[in-house]
Structure formats: C-alpha cells, structure tokens
PDB file of C-alpha atoms in Angstrom:
ATOM      1  CA  MET C   1       0.012  -0.025  -0.002  1.00 51.00           C
ATOM      2  CA  GLY C   2       1.514   3.340  -1.101  1.00 57.00           C
ATOM      3  CA  ALA C   3       2.130   6.278   1.145  1.00 61.00           C
ATOM      4  CA  ALA C   4      -0.537   8.978   1.378  1.00 57.00           C
ATOM      5  CA  PRO C   5       0.230  11.975  -0.907  1.00 60.00           C
ATOM      6  CA  SER C   6       1.871  14.959   0.750  1.00 62.00           C
ATOM      7  CA  GLN C   7       0.242  18.370   0.918  1.00 58.00           C
ATOM      8  CA  ARG C   8       2.655  19.606  -1.786  1.00 62.00           C
ATOM      9  CA  GLU C   9       1.596  16.729  -4.110  1.00 64.00           C
ATOM     10  CA  ILE C  10      -2.073  17.471  -3.442  1.00 60.00           C
ATOM     11  CA  LEU C  11      -1.672  21.176  -4.264  1.00 60.00           C
ATOM     12  CA  GLU C  12       0.359  20.390  -7.429  1.00 66.00           C
ATOM     13  CA  GLU C  13      -2.314  17.974  -8.601  1.00 65.00           C
ATOM     14  CA  LEU C  14      -4.981  20.667  -7.954  1.00 66.00           C
ATOM     15  CA  ARG C  15      -2.940  23.169  -9.996  1.00 64.00           C
ATOM     16  CA  ARG C  16      -2.777  20.713 -12.935  1.00 68.00           C
ATOM     17  CA  ARG C  17      -6.468  20.027 -12.781  1.00 65.00           C
ATOM     18  CA  VAL C  18      -7.376  23.751 -12.635  1.00 64.00           C
ATOM     19  CA  ARG C  19      -5.079  24.500 -15.589  1.00 62.00           C
ATOM     20  CA  ARG C  20      -6.786  21.757 -17.625  1.00 61.00           C
ATOM     21  CA  ILE C  21     -10.252  23.252 -17.160  1.00 57.00           C
ATOM     22  CA  GLU C  22      -9.381  26.906 -16.767  1.00 54.00           C
ATOM     23  CA  ARG C  23     -10.967  29.148 -19.285  1.00 52.00           C
ATOM     24  CA  ARG C  24     -11.941  32.747 -19.788  1.00 50.00           C
ATOM     25  CA  PRO C  25     -14.528  33.627 -17.136  1.00 48.00           C
ATOM     26  CA  ALA C  26     -18.049  33.200 -18.371  1.00 51.00           C
ATOM     27  CA  ARG C  27     -20.307  36.221 -18.246  1.00 50.00           C
ATOM     28  CA  ARG C  28     -22.421  35.033 -15.356  1.00 55.00           C
ATOM     29  CA  GLU C  29     -25.014  37.465 -14.150  1.00 63.00           C
ATOM     30  CA  GLY C  30     -27.998  37.459 -11.845  1.00 86.00           C
ATOM     31  CA  LEU C  31     -28.570  35.074  -9.030  1.00 94.00           C
ATOM     32  CA  LEU C  32     -28.158  31.405  -8.168  1.00 96.00           C
ATOM     33  CA  ALA C  33     -31.154  29.940  -6.354  1.00 95.00           C
ATOM     34  CA  THR C  34     -30.886  27.004  -3.973  1.00 96.00           C
ATOM     35  CA  GLY C  35     -34.159  25.350  -4.880  1.00 95.00           C
ATOM     36  CA  LEU C  36     -35.036  25.446  -1.190  1.00 94.00           C
ATOM     37  CA  PRO C  37     -38.126  27.642  -0.985  1.00 92.00           C
ATOM     38  CA  GLU C  38     -37.661  28.474   2.651  1.00 89.00           C
ATOM     39  CA  VAL C  39     -34.136  29.772   1.944  1.00 92.00           C
ATOM     40  CA  ASP C  40     -34.682  31.427  -1.452  1.00 93.00           C
ATOM     41  CA  ALA C  41     -37.563  33.404  -0.044  1.00 90.00           C
ATOM     42  CA  LEU C  42     -35.147  35.085   2.364  1.00 88.00           C
ATOM     43  CA  LEU C  43     -32.445  35.917  -0.194  1.00 92.00           C
ATOM     44  CA  PRO C  44     -32.642  39.271  -2.013  1.00 91.00           C
ATOM     45  CA  GLY C  45     -34.045  38.501  -5.405  1.00 92.00           C
ATOM     46  CA  GLY C  46     -34.361  34.819  -4.562  1.00 94.00           C
ATOM     47  CA  GLY C  47     -30.780  33.609  -4.768  1.00 95.00           C
ATOM     48  CA  PHE C  48     -27.104  34.034  -4.106  1.00 96.00           C
ATOM     49  CA  PRO C  49     -25.335  36.661  -6.225  1.00 95.00           C
ATOM     50  CA  ARG C  50     -22.948  35.423  -8.903  1.00 95.00           C
ATOM     51  CA  GLY C  51     -19.520  36.862  -8.961  1.00 95.00           C
ATOM     52  CA  ALA C  52     -19.727  37.545  -5.256  1.00 95.00           C
ATOM     53  CA  LEU C  53     -19.133  36.008  -1.820  1.00 97.00           C
ATOM     54  CA  ALA C  54     -22.020  34.849   0.385  1.00 97.00           C
ATOM     55  CA  ASP C  55     -21.429  34.130   4.060  1.00 95.00           C
ATOM     56  CA  LEU C  56     -23.383  31.157   5.358  1.00 95.00           C
ATOM     57  CA  ALA C  57     -23.100  31.379   9.131  1.00 92.00           C
ATOM     58  CA  GLY C  58     -24.249  28.800  11.626  1.00 90.00           C
ATOM     59  CA  GLY C  59     -23.236  26.267  14.252  1.00 88.00           C
ATOM     60  CA  PRO C  60     -23.115  22.471  13.943  1.00 85.00           C
ATOM     61  CA  ALA C  61     -26.244  20.971  12.434  1.00 85.00           C
ATOM     62  CA  SER C  62     -27.504  24.384  11.368  1.00 89.00           C
ATOM     63  CA  GLY C  63     -27.886  23.356   7.724  1.00 91.00           C
ATOM     64  CA  LYS C  64     -24.961  25.216   6.148  1.00 93.00           C
ATOM     65  CA  THR C  65     -23.781  22.237   4.193  1.00 95.00           C
ATOM     66  CA  ARG C  66     -27.303  21.393   3.017  1.00 95.00           C
ATOM     67  CA  VAL C  67     -27.846  24.943   1.716  1.00 96.00           C
ATOM     68  CA  ALA C  68     -24.475  24.995   0.029  1.00 97.00           C
ATOM     69  CA  LEU C  69     -24.970  21.644  -1.688  1.00 98.00           C
ATOM     70  CA  ALA C  70     -28.441  22.649  -2.827  1.00 97.00           C
ATOM     71  CA  ALA C  71     -26.939  25.722  -4.497  1.00 98.00           C
ATOM     72  CA  LEU C  72     -24.223  23.586  -6.122  1.00 98.00           C
ATOM     73  CA  ARG C  73     -26.859  21.252  -7.416  1.00 98.00           C
ATOM     74  CA  GLU C  74     -28.768  24.213  -9.002  1.00 97.00           C
ATOM     75  CA  ALA C  75     -25.514  25.378 -10.649  1.00 96.00           C
ATOM     76  CA  GLN C  76     -25.042  21.910 -12.135  1.00 96.00           C
ATOM     77  CA  GLY C  77     -28.677  21.941 -13.340  1.00 94.00           C
ATOM     78  CA  GLU C  78     -27.807  24.993 -15.409  1.00 90.00           C
ATOM     79  CA  GLY C  79     -24.970  23.065 -17.074  1.00 91.00           C
ATOM     80  CA  GLY C  80     -22.178  24.406 -14.923  1.00 92.00           C
ATOM     81  CA  LEU C  81     -19.421  22.730 -12.906  1.00 94.00           C
ATOM     82  CA  ALA C  82     -19.331  23.051  -9.110  1.00 97.00           C
ATOM     83  CA  ALA C  83     -16.618  22.663  -6.461  1.00 97.00           C
ATOM     84  CA  PHE C  84     -16.489  22.029  -2.748  1.00 98.00           C
ATOM     85  CA  VAL C  85     -13.326  22.991  -0.866  1.00 97.00           C
ATOM     86  CA  ASP C  86     -13.588  20.562   2.097  1.00 96.00           C
ATOM     87  CA  GLY C  87     -10.796  21.871   4.373  1.00 94.00           C
ATOM     88  CA  ARG C  88     -12.108  19.794   7.297  1.00 91.00           C
ATOM     89  CA  GLY C  89     -12.515  16.518   5.388  1.00 93.00           C
ATOM     90  CA  GLU C  90     -16.038  16.204   6.674  1.00 93.00           C
ATOM     91  CA  LEU C  91     -18.087  16.268   3.452  1.00 96.00           C
ATOM     92  CA  TYR C  92     -20.049  12.968   3.043  1.00 95.00           C
ATOM     93  CA  PRO C  93     -20.522  12.405  -0.703  1.00 96.00           C
ATOM     94  CA  PRO C  94     -23.578  10.105  -0.405  1.00 96.00           C
ATOM     95  CA  ALA C  95     -25.378  12.984   1.410  1.00 95.00           C
ATOM     96  CA  ALA C  96     -24.516  15.273  -1.587  1.00 97.00           C
ATOM     97  CA  VAL C  97     -25.966  12.605  -3.973  1.00 98.00           C
ATOM     98  CA  GLY C  98     -29.096  12.435  -1.804  1.00 97.00           C
ATOM     99  CA  LEU C  99     -29.636  16.115  -2.388  1.00 96.00           C
ATOM    100  CA  GLY C 100     -29.340  15.663  -6.119  1.00 97.00           C
ATOM    101  CA  VAL C 101     -25.712  16.690  -6.591  1.00 98.00           C
ATOM    102  CA  ASP C 102     -23.983  15.092  -9.571  1.00 97.00           C
ATOM    103  CA  LEU C 103     -20.580  13.883  -8.239  1.00 96.00           C
ATOM    104  CA  ALA C 104     -19.294  13.628 -11.801  1.00 94.00           C
ATOM    105  CA  ARG C 105     -19.657  17.370 -12.101  1.00 94.00           C
ATOM    106  CA  LEU C 106     -18.463  18.218  -8.566  1.00 96.00           C
ATOM    107  CA  LEU C 107     -14.785  18.737  -7.799  1.00 95.00           C
ATOM    108  CA  ILE C 108     -14.166  17.894  -4.138  1.00 95.00           C
ATOM    109  CA  VAL C 109     -10.857  19.343  -2.795  1.00 94.00           C
ATOM    110  CA  ARG C 110      -9.355  18.296   0.447  1.00 92.00           C
ATOM    111  CA  PRO C 111      -6.105  20.299   0.466  1.00 84.00           C
ATOM    112  CA  GLY C 112      -5.282  20.341   4.154  1.00 78.00           C
ATOM    113  CA  GLU C 113      -3.580  23.635   5.039  1.00 79.00           C
ATOM    114  CA  GLY C 114      -3.777  24.904   1.525  1.00 86.00           C
ATOM    115  CA  GLY C 115      -7.546  25.341   1.585  1.00 92.00           C
ATOM    116  CA  LEU C 116      -7.606  29.132   1.214  1.00 94.00           C
ATOM    117  CA  TRP C 117      -5.216  29.008  -1.798  1.00 92.00           C
ATOM    118  CA  ALA C 118      -7.272  26.251  -3.360  1.00 93.00           C
ATOM    119  CA  ALA C 119     -10.496  28.190  -2.949  1.00 96.00           C
ATOM    120  CA  GLU C 120      -8.992  31.334  -4.431  1.00 95.00           C
ATOM    121  CA  ALA C 121      -7.640  29.360  -7.397  1.00 93.00           C
ATOM    122  CA  LEU C 122     -10.978  27.717  -8.127  1.00 95.00           C
ATOM    123  CA  LEU C 123     -12.976  30.877  -7.751  1.00 95.00           C
ATOM    124  CA  GLY C 124     -10.698  32.880  -9.996  1.00 93.00           C
ATOM    125  CA  SER C 125     -10.413  30.171 -12.697  1.00 91.00           C
ATOM    126  CA  GLY C 126     -13.682  30.969 -14.429  1.00 91.00           C
ATOM    127  CA  ALA C 127     -14.309  27.251 -14.753  1.00 91.00           C
ATOM    128  CA  PHE C 128     -16.907  26.913 -11.947  1.00 94.00           C
ATOM    129  CA  ALA C 129     -20.408  28.293 -11.674  1.00 95.00           C
ATOM    130  CA  ALA C 130     -20.406  27.848  -7.891  1.00 97.00           C
ATOM    131  CA  VAL C 131     -17.805  27.010  -5.220  1.00 98.00           C
ATOM    132  CA  ALA C 132     -18.531  26.187  -1.582  1.00 98.00           C
ATOM    133  CA  VAL C 133     -15.668  26.763   0.889  1.00 97.00           C
ATOM    134  CA  ASP C 134     -15.533  25.098   4.265  1.00 96.00           C
ATOM    135  CA  VAL C 135     -12.043  26.001   5.532  1.00 94.00           C
ATOM    136  CA  PRO C 136     -11.170  26.733   9.203  1.00 90.00           C
ATOM    137  CA  LEU C 137      -9.311  29.990   9.963  1.00 88.00           C
ATOM    138  CA  ARG C 138      -8.019  28.794  13.299  1.00 82.00           C
ATOM    139  CA  GLY C 139      -4.570  30.108  14.022  1.00 83.00           C
ATOM    140  CA  LEU C 140      -4.761  33.049  11.571  1.00 86.00           C
ATOM    141  CA  ALA C 141      -4.385  36.518  12.991  1.00 89.00           C
ATOM    142  CA  PRO C 142      -7.507  38.607  12.438  1.00 88.00           C
ATOM    143  CA  ALA C 143      -5.811  40.836   9.858  1.00 91.00           C
ATOM    144  CA  ARG C 144      -4.586  37.810   7.860  1.00 91.00           C
ATOM    145  CA  ALA C 145      -7.994  36.157   7.979  1.00 90.00           C
ATOM    146  CA  GLU C 146      -9.685  39.340   6.816  1.00 91.00           C
ATOM    147  CA  ALA C 147      -7.208  39.690   3.949  1.00 93.00           C
ATOM    148  CA  ALA C 148      -7.803  36.066   2.927  1.00 93.00           C
ATOM    149  CA  LEU C 149     -11.518  36.586   2.711  1.00 94.00           C
ATOM    150  CA  ARG C 150     -11.003  39.796   0.701  1.00 94.00           C
ATOM    151  CA  ARG C 151      -8.986  37.765  -1.771  1.00 95.00           C
ATOM    152  CA  LEU C 152     -11.747  35.157  -2.021  1.00 96.00           C
ATOM    153  CA  ARG C 153     -14.288  37.894  -2.694  1.00 95.00           C
ATOM    154  CA  ALA C 154     -12.058  39.377  -5.380  1.00 95.00           C
ATOM    155  CA  ALA C 155     -11.486  35.969  -7.005  1.00 96.00           C
ATOM    156  CA  ALA C 156     -15.248  35.324  -7.104  1.00 95.00           C
ATOM    157  CA  GLU C 157     -15.733  38.681  -8.838  1.00 94.00           C
ATOM    158  CA  ARG C 158     -12.969  37.862 -11.306  1.00 93.00           C
ATOM    159  CA  GLY C 159     -14.156  34.349 -12.113  1.00 93.00           C
ATOM    160  CA  GLY C 160     -17.895  35.033 -12.035  1.00 94.00           C
ATOM    161  CA  ALA C 161     -18.675  32.258  -9.602  1.00 95.00           C
ATOM    162  CA  ALA C 162     -21.159  32.215  -6.810  1.00 97.00           C
ATOM    163  CA  ALA C 163     -18.900  31.771  -3.745  1.00 97.00           C
ATOM    164  CA  LEU C 164     -20.385  30.250  -0.576  1.00 98.00           C
ATOM    165  CA  TRP C 165     -18.241  30.676   2.553  1.00 97.00           C
ATOM    166  CA  LEU C 166     -19.356  28.307   5.370  1.00 96.00           C
ATOM    167  CA  GLY C 167     -18.647  30.367   8.487  1.00 91.00           C
ATOM    168  CA  ALA C 168     -18.884  29.721  12.208  1.00 86.00           C
ATOM    169  CA  SER C 169     -21.804  30.666  14.354  1.00 81.00           C
ATOM    170  CA  GLY C 170     -21.415  34.122  15.899  1.00 77.00           C
ATOM    171  CA  ALA C 171     -18.384  34.985  13.799  1.00 81.00           C
ATOM    172  CA  PRO C 172     -18.023  38.605  12.597  1.00 80.00           C
ATOM    173  CA  ARG C 173     -19.615  39.368   9.300  1.00 84.00           C
ATOM    174  CA  VAL C 174     -17.581  39.153   6.157  1.00 87.00           C
ATOM    175  CA  ALA C 175     -17.285  42.694   4.799  1.00 84.00           C
ATOM    176  CA  GLY C 176     -19.051  43.208   1.439  1.00 84.00           C
ATOM    177  CA  ALA C 177     -20.771  39.813   1.542  1.00 89.00           C
ATOM    178  CA  LEU C 178     -24.422  38.848   1.747  1.00 93.00           C
ATOM    179  CA  ARG C 179     -24.867  36.987   5.019  1.00 92.00           C
ATOM    180  CA  LEU C 180     -27.352  34.179   5.684  1.00 92.00           C
ATOM    181  CA  ASP C 181     -27.454  33.484   9.410  1.00 89.00           C
ATOM    182  CA  LEU C 182     -28.910  29.984   9.596  1.00 88.00           C
ATOM    183  CA  ASP C 183     -28.986  30.002  13.447  1.00 84.00           C
ATOM    184  CA  THR C 184     -31.493  32.824  13.456  1.00 73.00           C
ATOM    185  CA  LEU C 185     -33.360  31.891  10.348  1.00 70.00           C
ATOM    186  CA  ALA C 186     -36.123  30.068  12.262  1.00 51.00           C
ATOM    187  CA  ARG C 187     -36.362  32.617  15.049  1.00 59.00           C
ATOM    188  CA  ARG C 188     -36.438  35.812  12.985  1.00 51.00           C
ATOM    189  CA  PRO C 189     -36.521  34.929   9.295  1.00 45.00           C
ATOM    190  CA  ARG C 190     -37.113  38.433   8.047  1.00 49.00           C
ATOM    191  CA  GLY C 191     -33.881  39.644   9.676  1.00 47.00           C
ATOM    192  CA  ALA C 192     -31.730  36.603   8.890  1.00 52.00           C
ATOM    193  CA  VAL C 193     -30.225  38.004   5.678  1.00 56.00           C
ATOM    194  CA  ARG C 194     -28.141  41.161   5.667  1.00 54.00           C
ATOM    195  CA  ARG C 195     -25.724  42.741   3.164  1.00 45.00           C
ATOM    196  CA  VAL C 196     -22.674  44.255   4.849  1.00 41.00           C
ATOM    197  CA  ALA C 197     -21.032  47.258   3.197  1.00 37.00           C
ATOM    198  CA  ALA C 198     -17.439  46.777   2.285  1.00 39.00           C
ATOM    199  CA  GLY C 199     -15.164  48.110   5.032  1.00 38.00           C
ATOM    200  CA  GLU C 200     -17.808  48.105   7.695  1.00 40.00           C
ATOM    201  CA  ALA C 201     -16.236  47.722  11.108  1.00 34.00           C
ATOM    202  CA  GLU C 202     -16.961  44.462  12.936  1.00 36.00           C
ATOM    203  CA  PRO C 203     -15.799  43.562  16.422  1.00 32.00           C
ATOM    204  CA  GLY C 204     -13.481  40.623  16.917  1.00 33.00           C
ATOM    205  CA  ALA C 205     -11.594  38.335  14.595  1.00 32.00           C
ATOM    206  CA  ALA C 206     -12.770  37.203  11.169  1.00 33.00           C
ATOM    207  CA  GLY C 207     -14.922  34.071  11.367  1.00 35.00           C
ATOM    208  CA  GLY C 208     -13.724  30.539  10.501  1.00 37.00           C
ATOM    209  CA  GLY C 209     -15.551  27.761   8.838  1.00 38.00           C
ATOM    210  CA  GLY C 210     -17.359  25.053  10.701  1.00 39.00           C
ATOM    211  CA  GLY C 211     -18.474  21.573   9.771  1.00 40.00           C
ATOM    212  CA  ASP C 212     -22.168  20.757  10.298  1.00 46.00           C
ATOM    213  CA  ALA C 213     -24.606  18.093   9.488  1.00 43.00           C
ATOM    214  CA  ALA C 214     -26.406  18.526   6.200  1.00 44.00           C
TER     215      ALA C 214
END
C-alpha cells in the first residue's frame, strides 16, 4: 500500500486540474437559487449573487452544508461545474448525492492547510459556476484572515462564480458579503439576511468555517 500523498503533491495536482479546465470567465450574471423555497424566499431577489461572496453562518447541524450543496446542485442543473473545498474533510458524498448533486460534475478538494489558496484558485479560474468553501481559519491573525476573505471575494468577482463561505456561528460578518445566518433563520426569518457594506467595522476576529450536518 503506497504512502498517502503529501500536501505539496495534493496542491500540485490541484494546479494541474485547474489548468486543464481553466478558461476565460463566463459572463455570469444574476442570481443562483438554492431550490429550497424557505431559503430562497429570504435571499434578496431569490438567490445568491454570482460573482460575489455569500457568508453562510451557523453552528453544527445548522444546515450550512445542505444549503451550500443545494446551490451547487442548481448550478449543475444549469450546465455548470461546481466545487467544494472541504478543508475539514467532513463532506459526506452520499449525502450530496441524496440532495441531487452530480458527483461527476463536482470537484471535491481536500487540500489540508492549502484550503484558502485552493478556494482562491478555483473561484478565479472561471471554470466553476459555484464554489462552496469550508475552511477553518483557526490560528490566523484577524488581519490575515480578513485579507484572505477579501482575496476570495475578489477571486469570485474575477471568475464570475457564486462563492459560498461556510462560516462559524457568531463569527463577525464578512465585509461586502451577503450573510445568511442559519442559526437565526427560524427565530427571525425576516432579519436573517443582511448585506454588509465593504469596509464596515466588525468587532473581533474574522470568522472561521465550521463543519455541520447537512
């Protein structure tokens, strides 16, 4: 039995795969719905913005993964490719299939410590209609975490993808991103979605990702 690939080998393979499918960013406009009526009814216009970053915040079992996978499924239904950066290694592919996701058109990336780089590369490639990112920010200084999220937002704008950041419950809002707070959705659905202006001051460190049950 061969040795497990190193992080360097994983990242090099990801670079090769992105180069093979990279193309000029498609002109994607409008919104990407999730196909979940209770969620789409809360999103401005009925979906996540393309070419932008959306912040899905919530604790364990809040439904972040389910919402993200539903959006990826809808992107595939439009003929696009989707990707899931699984920095925690917790994504369960059969659950994705159960929600209607086509695994043949879903790139699952488990890059270890290179999760933020992988997400930025996929978002900026122009090859993917939607990319979900579940990467922990533990250990990063607040300024570095904030800078990383700004780069992800810029990559989404450049590549035209709908970017879905799976953030932790109670984490500060990602500046410039639409935020869907799944912990408060049931309690106060009309106030669960908020757009934060770029540069708006938020207390505390930038939020990290968090695994949750779909």
